[in-house]
Amino acid sequence: MQSTISSLGSSEAKYRALFETNLIGIALSDLDNSIIDANDAFLDLVGYTQDDLANGKLTWSAISPQAYDALDDKKVKELLRRGTITPFEKAYLHKDGHLVPVLVGAETVQENPPLGVSFALDISHRKKMEQRKDDFIGTVSHELKSPLAVLKIYADLLRAAMHDGDQDEVLRNLDEIDNQVHKLNILIGDLTNLTRIQMDKGDVGRNLFNLADAVAAVVKDAKLTYQREILLKNSRKWYVTRGNREQLELVFRNLIANAVRYSADGTRVTVRVRSEQNHAVVSVEDRGIGIPPEEREAIFERYYRADHAASFSTEGMGIGLYVCKEILANHKGQIVVESSVGKGSRFSCFVPLVPERRARRIKHKGSGARDS
Ligand code: ADP
């Protein structure tokens, strides 16, 4: 690169700095088929080596799928005419055969003979997220439609039961209607939480509270909501933490809901509160389907639903754990998972404990003090 770029005179410093940062892929070419030079970021993107480059194996035709020929021609013409192009999206063909979505820009650095610099940014992640978001919208409409359709059926049955004067049937149908409304409420609540977390921008406030109280309140509700043994084990009385109690309760509610959803009826869910090196640790453990190692990171991403779990429970939108992770990060804590497929999972939330000197204030005053 150095020799080629040296001949570019004043452009040298500008391009070399950019070239060597390897933040984006950069390739120098003669605007025909040859790639004269490329930085490591560009080579990584398309799976080629410096040797391939030196041996002339890395050419535009090798990495550009034919489907883009017309677009590429148009862009080269634009480049020759204007000296630059409007960045556009396309895909490169990786050496191993897969397509890499990229955002491409280019500039001419020399007119005679023409020499151009191309910039390529890997946009696979963005594309994957766009796809997931589309799937998510599909899932959300499906999730909202199903209880609505069932609601309609029970409303019709209710009308018929009232007509027949069958009081028991009327009550049964009203219960079902209640169930479906409850389901819809939870779904809409999840969506509202997602929006709220994204808008909060990390501000969780400075309230001091006893995390053990928050966990106990959530477990008490969960015992009423689910027909399941939910055991609470608490190793001491006070775990004073700072932040937004409501949001942390939402984390524990989500984790218990998942523990119930991804395990068989009749199995136990255990919630534990303990401390570890200046952190309160709240863990939710189930004896359910477990999570394969390769999914353990992705489940915390937005809109992600593991395949094996989707077949076990058709409900779910893939946002619960993302919301949990964000809330804990905003509290300077974190969430981790241990799991064994077919045996169960344990999600543990780490929340920083406030120093004892400050904690004493709320122990005297009772829960809900404000730290100044
Ligand atoms: P969902 O609404 O799909 O449950 P979450 O974000 O809460 O969304 O969870 C993401 C994925 O993580 C789930 O689709 C499931 O694959 C997996 N998962 C979450 N909790 C558990 C659990 N306790 N046991 C097994 N798999 C789980």
JSON list of N, CA, C and O and ligand atoms in Angstrom, two decimals, residues 190 254-255 258-263 284 286 288-291 295 298-301 303-310 313 315-323 339 344-347, ligand 1:
[
{"chain": "A", "resi": 190, "resn": "ASP", "atom": "N", "xyz": [-45.58, -5.93, 28.40]},
{"chain": "A", "resi": 190, "resn": "ASP", "atom": "CA", "xyz": [-44.21, -6.22, 27.94]},
{"chain": "A", "resi": 190, "resn": "ASP", "atom": "C", "xyz": [-43.76, -5.20, 26.90]},
{"chain": "A", "resi": 190, "resn": "ASP", "atom": "O", "xyz": [-42.63, -4.73, 26.93]},
{"chain": "A", "resi": 254, "resn": "ASN", "atom": "N", "xyz": [-40.13, -11.34, 35.17]},
{"chain": "A", "resi": 254, "resn": "ASN", "atom": "CA", "xyz": [-39.83, -11.94, 33.86]},
{"chain": "A", "resi": 254, "resn": "ASN", "atom": "C", "xyz": [-39.13, -13.27, 34.01]},
{"chain": "A", "resi": 254, "resn": "ASN", "atom": "O", "xyz": [-39.43, -14.25, 33.32]},
{"chain": "A", "resi": 255, "resn": "LEU", "atom": "N", "xyz": [-38.15, -13.31, 34.94]},
{"chain": "A", "resi": 255, "resn": "LEU", "atom": "CA", "xyz": [-37.36, -14.54, 35.09]},
{"chain": "A", "resi": 255, "resn": "LEU", "atom": "C", "xyz": [-38.23, -15.67, 35.63]},
{"chain": "A", "resi": 255, "resn": "LEU", "atom": "O", "xyz": [-38.11, -16.82, 35.20]},
{"chain": "A", "resi": 258, "resn": "ASN", "atom": "N", "xyz": [-40.49, -16.92, 32.84]},
{"chain": "A", "resi": 258, "resn": "ASN", "atom": "CA", "xyz": [-39.76, -17.80, 31.92]},
{"chain": "A", "resi": 258, "resn": "ASN", "atom": "C", "xyz": [-39.51, -19.16, 32.56]},
{"chain": "A", "resi": 258, "resn": "ASN", "atom": "O", "xyz": [-39.65, -20.20, 31.91]},
{"chain": "A", "resi": 259, "resn": "ALA", "atom": "N", "xyz": [-39.12, -19.15, 33.85]},
{"chain": "A", "resi": 259, "resn": "ALA", "atom": "CA", "xyz": [-38.83, -20.42, 34.54]},
{"chain": "A", "resi": 259, "resn": "ALA", "atom": "C", "xyz": [-40.07, -21.31, 34.50]},
{"chain": "A", "resi": 259, "resn": "ALA", "atom": "O", "xyz": [-39.97, -22.52, 34.27]},
{"chain": "A", "resi": 260, "resn": "VAL", "atom": "N", "xyz": [-41.24, -20.70, 34.68]},
{"chain": "A", "resi": 260, "resn": "VAL", "atom": "CA", "xyz": [-42.49, -21.48, 34.66]},
{"chain": "A", "resi": 260, "resn": "VAL", "atom": "C", "xyz": [-42.79, -21.94, 33.23]},
{"chain": "A", "resi": 260, "resn": "VAL", "atom": "O", "xyz": [-43.14, -23.09, 32.99]},
{"chain": "A", "resi": 261, "resn": "ARG", "atom": "N", "xyz": [-42.60, -21.01, 32.29]},
{"chain": "A", "resi": 261, "resn": "ARG", "atom": "CA", "xyz": [-42.97, -21.28, 30.89]},
{"chain": "A", "resi": 261, "resn": "ARG", "atom": "C", "xyz": [-42.10, -22.36, 30.26]},
{"chain": "A", "resi": 261, "resn": "ARG", "atom": "O", "xyz": [-42.56, -23.16, 29.46]},
{"chain": "A", "resi": 262, "resn": "TYR", "atom": "N", "xyz": [-40.82, -22.36, 30.60]},
{"chain": "A", "resi": 262, "resn": "TYR", "atom": "CA", "xyz": [-39.91, -23.30, 29.95]},
{"chain": "A", "resi": 262, "resn": "TYR", "atom": "C", "xyz": [-39.59, -24.52, 30.82]},
{"chain": "A", "resi": 262, "resn": "TYR", "atom": "O", "xyz": [-38.51, -25.09, 30.75]},
{"chain": "A", "resi": 263, "resn": "SER", "atom": "N", "xyz": [-40.54, -24.89, 31.70]},
{"chain": "A", "resi": 263, "resn": "SER", "atom": "CA", "xyz": [-40.36, -26.13, 32.47]},
{"chain": "A", "resi": 263, "resn": "SER", "atom": "C", "xyz": [-41.72, -26.82, 32.56]},
{"chain": "A", "resi": 263, "resn": "SER", "atom": "O", "xyz": [-42.76, -26.18, 32.34]},
{"chain": "A", "resi": 284, "resn": "VAL", "atom": "N", "xyz": [-32.94, -17.25, 39.89]},
{"chain": "A", "resi": 284, "resn": "VAL", "atom": "CA", "xyz": [-34.19, -17.96, 39.62]},
{"chain": "A", "resi": 284, "resn": "VAL", "atom": "C", "xyz": [-33.83, -19.23, 38.90]},
{"chain": "A", "resi": 284, "resn": "VAL", "atom": "O", "xyz": [-33.20, -19.20, 37.83]},
{"chain": "A", "resi": 286, "resn": "ASP", "atom": "N", "xyz": [-34.86, -23.15, 37.46]},
{"chain": "A", "resi": 286, "resn": "ASP", "atom": "CA", "xyz": [-35.95, -24.07, 37.11]},
{"chain": "A", "resi": 286, "resn": "ASP", "atom": "C", "xyz": [-35.39, -25.44, 36.78]},
{"chain": "A", "resi": 286, "resn": "ASP", "atom": "O", "xyz": [-34.17, -25.61, 36.65]},
{"chain": "A", "resi": 288, "resn": "GLY", "atom": "N", "xyz": [-36.24, -27.09, 33.98]},
{"chain": "A", "resi": 288, "resn": "GLY", "atom": "CA", "xyz": [-36.92, -27.14, 32.68]},
{"chain": "A", "resi": 288, "resn": "GLY", "atom": "C", "xyz": [-36.05, -27.62, 31.54]},
{"chain": "A", "resi": 288, "resn": "GLY", "atom": "O", "xyz": [-35.12, -28.41, 31.73]},
{"chain": "A", "resi": 289, "resn": "ILE", "atom": "N", "xyz": [-36.34, -27.09, 30.36]},
{"chain": "A", "resi": 289, "resn": "ILE", "atom": "CA", "xyz": [-35.75, -27.62, 29.12]},
{"chain": "A", "resi": 289, "resn": "ILE", "atom": "C", "xyz": [-34.27, -27.25, 28.96]},
{"chain": "A", "resi": 289, "resn": "ILE", "atom": "O", "xyz": [-33.56, -27.86, 28.18]},
{"chain": "A", "resi": 290, "resn": "GLY", "atom": "N", "xyz": [-33.82, -26.21, 29.69]},
{"chain": "A", "resi": 290, "resn": "GLY", "atom": "CA", "xyz": [-32.42, -25.79, 29.57]},
{"chain": "A", "resi": 290, "resn": "GLY", "atom": "C", "xyz": [-32.16, -25.01, 28.30]},
{"chain": "A", "resi": 290, "resn": "GLY", "atom": "O", "xyz": [-33.05, -24.86, 27.45]},
{"chain": "A", "resi": 291, "resn": "ILE", "atom": "N", "xyz": [-30.94, -24.50, 28.18]},
{"chain": "A", "resi": 291, "resn": "ILE", "atom": "CA", "xyz": [-30.58, -23.67, 27.03]},
{"chain": "A", "resi": 291, "resn": "ILE", "atom": "C", "xyz": [-29.25, -24.17, 26.47]},
{"chain": "A", "resi": 291, "resn": "ILE", "atom": "O", "xyz": [-28.26, -24.25, 27.19]},
{"chain": "A", "resi": 295, "resn": "GLU", "atom": "N", "xyz": [-26.72, -20.91, 22.46]},
{"chain": "A", "resi": 295, "resn": "GLU", "atom": "CA", "xyz": [-27.81, -19.91, 22.50]},
{"chain": "A", "resi": 295, "resn": "GLU", "atom": "C", "xyz": [-27.67, -18.97, 23.69]},
{"chain": "A", "resi": 295, "resn": "GLU", "atom": "O", "xyz": [-28.40, -18.01, 23.81]},
{"chain": "A", "resi": 298, "resn": "ALA", "atom": "N", "xyz": [-27.11, -15.25, 22.89]},
{"chain": "A", "resi": 298, "resn": "ALA", "atom": "CA", "xyz": [-28.11, -14.65, 22.00]},
{"chain": "A", "resi": 298, "resn": "ALA", "atom": "C", "xyz": [-29.46, -14.43, 22.68]},
{"chain": "A", "resi": 298, "resn": "ALA", "atom": "O", "xyz": [-30.19, -13.50, 22.32]},
{"chain": "A", "resi": 299, "resn": "ILE", "atom": "N", "xyz": [-29.80, -15.24, 23.68]},
{"chain": "A", "resi": 299, "resn": "ILE", "atom": "CA", "xyz": [-31.13, -15.09, 24.31]},
{"chain": "A", "resi": 299, "resn": "ILE", "atom": "C", "xyz": [-31.32, -13.71, 24.96]},
{"chain": "A", "resi": 299, "resn": "ILE", "atom": "O", "xyz": [-32.44, -13.30, 25.19]},
{"chain": "A", "resi": 300, "resn": "PHE", "atom": "N", "xyz": [-30.20, -13.01, 25.23]},
{"chain": "A", "resi": 300, "resn": "PHE", "atom": "CA", "xyz": [-30.31, -11.69, 25.83]},
{"chain": "A", "resi": 300, "resn": "PHE", "atom": "C", "xyz": [-30.45, -10.59, 24.78]},
{"chain": "A", "resi": 300, "resn": "PHE", "atom": "O", "xyz": [-30.57, -9.42, 25.11]},
{"chain": "A", "resi": 301, "resn": "GLU", "atom": "N", "xyz": [-30.40, -10.99, 23.51]},
{"chain": "A", "resi": 301, "resn": "GLU", "atom": "CA", "xyz": [-30.55, -9.98, 22.46]},
{"chain": "A", "resi": 301, "resn": "GLU", "atom": "C", "xyz": [-32.02, -9.69, 22.20]},
{"chain": "A", "resi": 301, "resn": "GLU", "atom": "O", "xyz": [-32.86, -10.55, 22.42]},
{"chain": "A", "resi": 303, "resn": "TYR", "atom": "N", "xyz": [-35.52, -9.40, 20.60]},
{"chain": "A", "resi": 303, "resn": "TYR", "atom": "CA", "xyz": [-36.36, -10.17, 19.66]},
{"chain": "A", "resi": 303, "resn": "TYR", "atom": "C", "xyz": [-35.89, -11.61, 19.45]},
{"chain": "A", "resi": 303, "resn": "TYR", "atom": "O", "xyz": [-36.37, -12.29, 18.56]},
{"chain": "A", "resi": 304, "resn": "TYR", "atom": "N", "xyz": [-34.90, -12.06, 20.24]},
{"chain": "A", "resi": 304, "resn": "TYR", "atom": "CA", "xyz": [-34.38, -13.41, 20.00]},
{"chain": "A", "resi": 304, "resn": "TYR", "atom": "C", "xyz": [-35.20, -14.47, 20.72]},
{"chain": "A", "resi": 304, "resn": "TYR", "atom": "O", "xyz": [-35.48, -14.36, 21.90]},
{"chain": "A", "resi": 305, "resn": "ARG", "atom": "N", "xyz": [-35.59, -15.51, 19.99]},
{"chain": "A", "resi": 305, "resn": "ARG", "atom": "CA", "xyz": [-36.25, -16.67, 20.59]},
{"chain": "A", "resi": 305, "resn": "ARG", "atom": "C", "xyz": [-35.52, -17.91, 20.12]},
{"chain": "A", "resi": 305, "resn": "ARG", "atom": "O", "xyz": [-35.31, -18.10, 18.93]},
{"chain": "A", "resi": 306, "resn": "ALA", "atom": "N", "xyz": [-35.11, -18.73, 21.09]},
{"chain": "A", "resi": 306, "resn": "ALA", "atom": "CA", "xyz": [-34.37, -19.94, 20.71]},
{"chain": "A", "resi": 306, "resn": "ALA", "atom": "C", "xyz": [-35.32, -20.93, 20.04]},
{"chain": "A", "resi": 306, "resn": "ALA", "atom": "O", "xyz": [-36.47, -21.05, 20.46]},
{"chain": "A", "resi": 307, "resn": "ASP", "atom": "N", "xyz": [-34.82, -21.62, 19.02]},
{"chain": "A", "resi": 307, "resn": "ASP", "atom": "CA", "xyz": [-35.68, -22.55, 18.26]},
{"chain": "A", "resi": 307, "resn": "ASP", "atom": "C", "xyz": [-36.28, -23.63, 19.15]},
{"chain": "A", "resi": 307, "resn": "ASP", "atom": "O", "xyz": [-37.47, -23.91, 19.08]},
{"chain": "A", "resi": 308, "resn": "HIS", "atom": "N", "xyz": [-35.41, -24.23, 19.98]},
{"chain": "A", "resi": 308, "resn": "HIS", "atom": "CA", "xyz": [-35.89, -25.37, 20.77]},
{"chain": "A", "resi": 308, "resn": "HIS", "atom": "C", "xyz": [-36.99, -24.91, 21.74]},
{"chain": "A", "resi": 308, "resn": "HIS", "atom": "O", "xyz": [-37.92, -25.63, 22.03]},
{"chain": "A", "resi": 309, "resn": "ALA", "atom": "N", "xyz": [-36.86, -23.66, 22.23]},
{"chain": "A", "resi": 309, "resn": "ALA", "atom": "CA", "xyz": [-37.83, -23.16, 23.20]},
{"chain": "A", "resi": 309, "resn": "ALA", "atom": "C", "xyz": [-39.15, -22.80, 22.52]},
{"chain": "A", "resi": 309, "resn": "ALA", "atom": "O", "xyz": [-40.23, -23.01, 23.06]},
{"chain": "A", "resi": 310, "resn": "ALA", "atom": "N", "xyz": [-39.04, -22.28, 21.29]},
{"chain": "A", "resi": 310, "resn": "ALA", "atom": "CA", "xyz": [-40.25, -21.86, 20.57]},
{"chain": "A", "resi": 310, "resn": "ALA", "atom": "C", "xyz": [-41.19, -23.05, 20.38]},
{"chain": "A", "resi": 310, "resn": "ALA", "atom": "O", "xyz": [-42.41, -22.91, 20.41]},
{"chain": "A", "resi": 313, "resn": "SER", "atom": "N", "xyz": [-42.79, -23.71, 24.02]},
{"chain": "A", "resi": 313, "resn": "SER", "atom": "CA", "xyz": [-43.82, -22.74, 24.40]},
{"chain": "A", "resi": 313, "resn": "SER", "atom": "C", "xyz": [-44.00, -21.78, 23.24]},
{"chain": "A", "resi": 313, "resn": "SER", "atom": "O", "xyz": [-43.07, -21.08, 22.85]},
{"chain": "A", "resi": 315, "resn": "GLU", "atom": "N", "xyz": [-45.85, -19.25, 23.17]},
{"chain": "A", "resi": 315, "resn": "GLU", "atom": "CA", "xyz": [-46.00, -17.86, 23.61]},
{"chain": "A", "resi": 315, "resn": "GLU", "atom": "C", "xyz": [-44.63, -17.21, 23.72]},
{"chain": "A", "resi": 315, "resn": "GLU", "atom": "O", "xyz": [-43.63, -17.88, 23.88]},
{"chain": "A", "resi": 316, "resn": "GLY", "atom": "N", "xyz": [-44.59, -15.87, 23.70]},
{"chain": "A", "resi": 316, "resn": "GLY", "atom": "CA", "xyz": [-43.32, -15.19, 23.92]},
{"chain": "A", "resi": 316, "resn": "GLY", "atom": "C", "xyz": [-42.91, -14.37, 22.73]},
{"chain": "A", "resi": 316, "resn": "GLY", "atom": "O", "xyz": [-43.18, -14.74, 21.59]},
{"chain": "A", "resi": 317, "resn": "MET", "atom": "N", "xyz": [-42.26, -13.23, 23.02]},
{"chain": "A", "resi": 317, "resn": "MET", "atom": "CA", "xyz": [-41.90, -12.32, 21.94]},
{"chain": "A", "resi": 317, "resn": "MET", "atom": "C", "xyz": [-40.40, -12.10, 21.86]},
{"chain": "A", "resi": 317, "resn": "MET", "atom": "O", "xyz": [-39.92, -11.36, 21.02]},
{"chain": "A", "resi": 318, "resn": "GLY", "atom": "N", "xyz": [-39.66, -12.71, 22.79]},
{"chain": "A", "resi": 318, "resn": "GLY", "atom": "CA", "xyz": [-38.20, -12.54, 22.75]},
{"chain": "A", "resi": 318, "resn": "GLY", "atom": "C", "xyz": [-37.72, -11.18, 23.19]},
{"chain": "A", "resi": 318, "resn": "GLY", "atom": "O", "xyz": [-36.69, -10.70, 22.71]},
{"chain": "A", "resi": 319, "resn": "ILE", "atom": "N", "xyz": [-38.44, -10.54, 24.10]},
{"chain": "A", "resi": 319, "resn": "ILE", "atom": "CA", "xyz": [-37.94, -9.25, 24.59]},
{"chain": "A", "resi": 319, "resn": "ILE", "atom": "C", "xyz": [-37.68, -9.25, 26.10]},
{"chain": "A", "resi": 319, "resn": "ILE", "atom": "O", "xyz": [-37.02, -8.37, 26.62]},
{"chain": "A", "resi": 320, "resn": "GLY", "atom": "N", "xyz": [-38.22, -10.26, 26.81]},
{"chain": "A", "resi": 320, "resn": "GLY", "atom": "CA", "xyz": [-38.12, -10.28, 28.28]},
{"chain": "A", "resi": 320, "resn": "GLY", "atom": "C", "xyz": [-36.69, -10.21, 28.79]},
{"chain": "A", "resi": 320, "resn": "GLY", "atom": "O", "xyz": [-36.35, -9.37, 29.62]},
{"chain": "A", "resi": 321, "resn": "LEU", "atom": "N", "xyz": [-35.82, -11.08, 28.27]},
{"chain": "A", "resi": 321, "resn": "LEU", "atom": "CA", "xyz": [-34.45, -11.12, 28.78]},
{"chain": "A", "resi": 321, "resn": "LEU", "atom": "C", "xyz": [-33.65, -9.89, 28.37]},
{"chain": "A", "resi": 321, "resn": "LEU", "atom": "O", "xyz": [-32.77, -9.43, 29.10]},
{"chain": "A", "resi": 322, "resn": "TYR", "atom": "N", "xyz": [-33.97, -9.35, 27.19]},
{"chain": "A", "resi": 322, "resn": "TYR", "atom": "CA", "xyz": [-33.29, -8.12, 26.76]},
{"chain": "A", "resi": 322, "resn": "TYR", "atom": "C", "xyz": [-33.62, -7.00, 27.76]},
{"chain": "A", "resi": 322, "resn": "TYR", "atom": "O", "xyz": [-32.72, -6.27, 28.20]},
{"chain": "A", "resi": 323, "resn": "VAL", "atom": "N", "xyz": [-34.90, -6.90, 28.12]},
{"chain": "A", "resi": 323, "resn": "VAL", "atom": "CA", "xyz": [-35.32, -5.88, 29.09]},
{"chain": "A", "resi": 323, "resn": "VAL", "atom": "C", "xyz": [-34.60, -6.12, 30.43]},
{"chain": "A", "resi": 323, "resn": "VAL", "atom": "O", "xyz": [-34.08, -5.18, 31.04]},
{"chain": "A", "resi": 339, "resn": "SER", "atom": "N", "xyz": [-26.79, -23.24, 32.64]},
{"chain": "A", "resi": 339, "resn": "SER", "atom": "CA", "xyz": [-27.88, -24.09, 32.19]},
{"chain": "A", "resi": 339, "resn": "SER", "atom": "C", "xyz": [-27.36, -25.45, 31.75]},
{"chain": "A", "resi": 339, "resn": "SER", "atom": "O", "xyz": [-26.20, -25.59, 31.38]},
{"chain": "A", "resi": 344, "resn": "GLY", "atom": "N", "xyz": [-32.29, -28.00, 33.31]},
{"chain": "A", "resi": 344, "resn": "GLY", "atom": "CA", "xyz": [-32.80, -26.74, 33.85]},
{"chain": "A", "resi": 344, "resn": "GLY", "atom": "C", "xyz": [-31.83, -25.59, 33.71]},
{"chain": "A", "resi": 344, "resn": "GLY", "atom": "O", "xyz": [-30.73, -25.75, 33.18]},
{"chain": "A", "resi": 345, "resn": "SER", "atom": "N", "xyz": [-32.27, -24.42, 34.15]},
{"chain": "A", "resi": 345, "resn": "SER", "atom": "CA", "xyz": [-31.47, -23.21, 34.01]},
{"chain": "A", "resi": 345, "resn": "SER", "atom": "C", "xyz": [-31.50, -22.42, 35.30]},
{"chain": "A", "resi": 345, "resn": "SER", "atom": "O", "xyz": [-32.46, -22.51, 36.07]},
{"chain": "A", "resi": 346, "resn": "ARG", "atom": "N", "xyz": [-30.42, -21.64, 35.50]},
{"chain": "A", "resi": 346, "resn": "ARG", "atom": "CA", "xyz": [-30.42, -20.71, 36.63]},
{"chain": "A", "resi": 346, "resn": "ARG", "atom": "C", "xyz": [-29.94, -19.35, 36.12]},
{"chain": "A", "resi": 346, "resn": "ARG", "atom": "O", "xyz": [-28.83, -19.22, 35.61]},
{"chain": "A", "resi": 347, "resn": "PHE", "atom": "N", "xyz": [-30.84, -18.36, 36.24]},
{"chain": "A", "resi": 347, "resn": "PHE", "atom": "CA", "xyz": [-30.49, -16.99, 35.88]},
{"chain": "A", "resi": 347, "resn": "PHE", "atom": "C", "xyz": [-30.14, -16.26, 37.17]},
{"chain": "A", "resi": 347, "resn": "PHE", "atom": "O", "xyz": [-30.93, -16.28, 38.13]},
{"chain": "B", "resi": 1, "resn": "ADP", "atom": "P1", "xyz": [-39.56, -15.02, 25.26]},
{"chain": "B", "resi": 1, "resn": "ADP", "atom": "O1", "xyz": [-40.73, -14.10, 25.29]},
{"chain": "B", "resi": 1, "resn": "ADP", "atom": "O2", "xyz": [-39.34, -15.66, 23.95]},
{"chain": "B", "resi": 1, "resn": "ADP", "atom": "O3", "xyz": [-39.53, -15.99, 26.40]},
{"chain": "B", "resi": 1, "resn": "ADP", "atom": "P2", "xyz": [-37.21, -13.88, 26.50]},
{"chain": "B", "resi": 1, "resn": "ADP", "atom": "O4", "xyz": [-36.37, -12.72, 26.08]},
{"chain": "B", "resi": 1, "resn": "ADP", "atom": "O5", "xyz": [-37.79, -13.86, 27.87]},
{"chain": "B", "resi": 1, "resn": "ADP", "atom": "O6", "xyz": [-38.34, -14.02, 25.40]},
{"chain": "B", "resi": 1, "resn": "ADP", "atom": "O7", "xyz": [-36.35, -15.18, 26.33]},
{"chain": "B", "resi": 1, "resn": "ADP", "atom": "C1", "xyz": [-35.59, -15.36, 25.14]},
{"chain": "B", "resi": 1, "resn": "ADP", "atom": "C2", "xyz": [-35.38, -16.83, 24.88]},
{"chain": "B", "resi": 1, "resn": "ADP", "atom": "O8", "xyz": [-34.55, -17.38, 25.92]},
{"chain": "B", "resi": 1, "resn": "ADP", "atom": "C3", "xyz": [-36.66, -17.65, 24.92]},
{"chain": "B", "resi": 1, "resn": "ADP", "atom": "O9", "xyz": [-37.30, -17.64, 23.66]},
{"chain": "B", "resi": 1, "resn": "ADP", "atom": "C4", "xyz": [-36.11, -19.03, 25.28]},
{"chain": "B", "resi": 1, "resn": "ADP", "atom": "O10", "xyz": [-35.57, -19.60, 24.12]},
{"chain": "B", "resi": 1, "resn": "ADP", "atom": "C5", "xyz": [-34.92, -18.74, 26.17]},
{"chain": "B", "resi": 1, "resn": "ADP", "atom": "N1", "xyz": [-35.24, -18.85, 27.62]},
{"chain": "B", "resi": 1, "resn": "ADP", "atom": "C6", "xyz": [-35.51, -17.86, 28.48]},
{"chain": "B", "resi": 1, "resn": "ADP", "atom": "N2", "xyz": [-35.70, -18.31, 29.75]},
{"chain": "B", "resi": 1, "resn": "ADP", "atom": "C7", "xyz": [-35.54, -19.66, 29.69]},
{"chain": "B", "resi": 1, "resn": "ADP", "atom": "C8", "xyz": [-35.59, -20.71, 30.66]},
{"chain": "B", "resi": 1, "resn": "ADP", "atom": "N3", "xyz": [-35.85, -20.47, 31.94]},
{"chain": "B", "resi": 1, "resn": "ADP", "atom": "N4", "xyz": [-35.36, -21.97, 30.21]},
{"chain": "B", "resi": 1, "resn": "ADP", "atom": "C9", "xyz": [-35.07, -22.23, 28.91]},
{"chain": "B", "resi": 1, "resn": "ADP", "atom": "N5", "xyz": [-35.01, -21.28, 27.95]},
{"chain": "B", "resi": 1, "resn": "ADP", "atom": "C10", "xyz": [-35.23, -20.01, 28.32]}
]
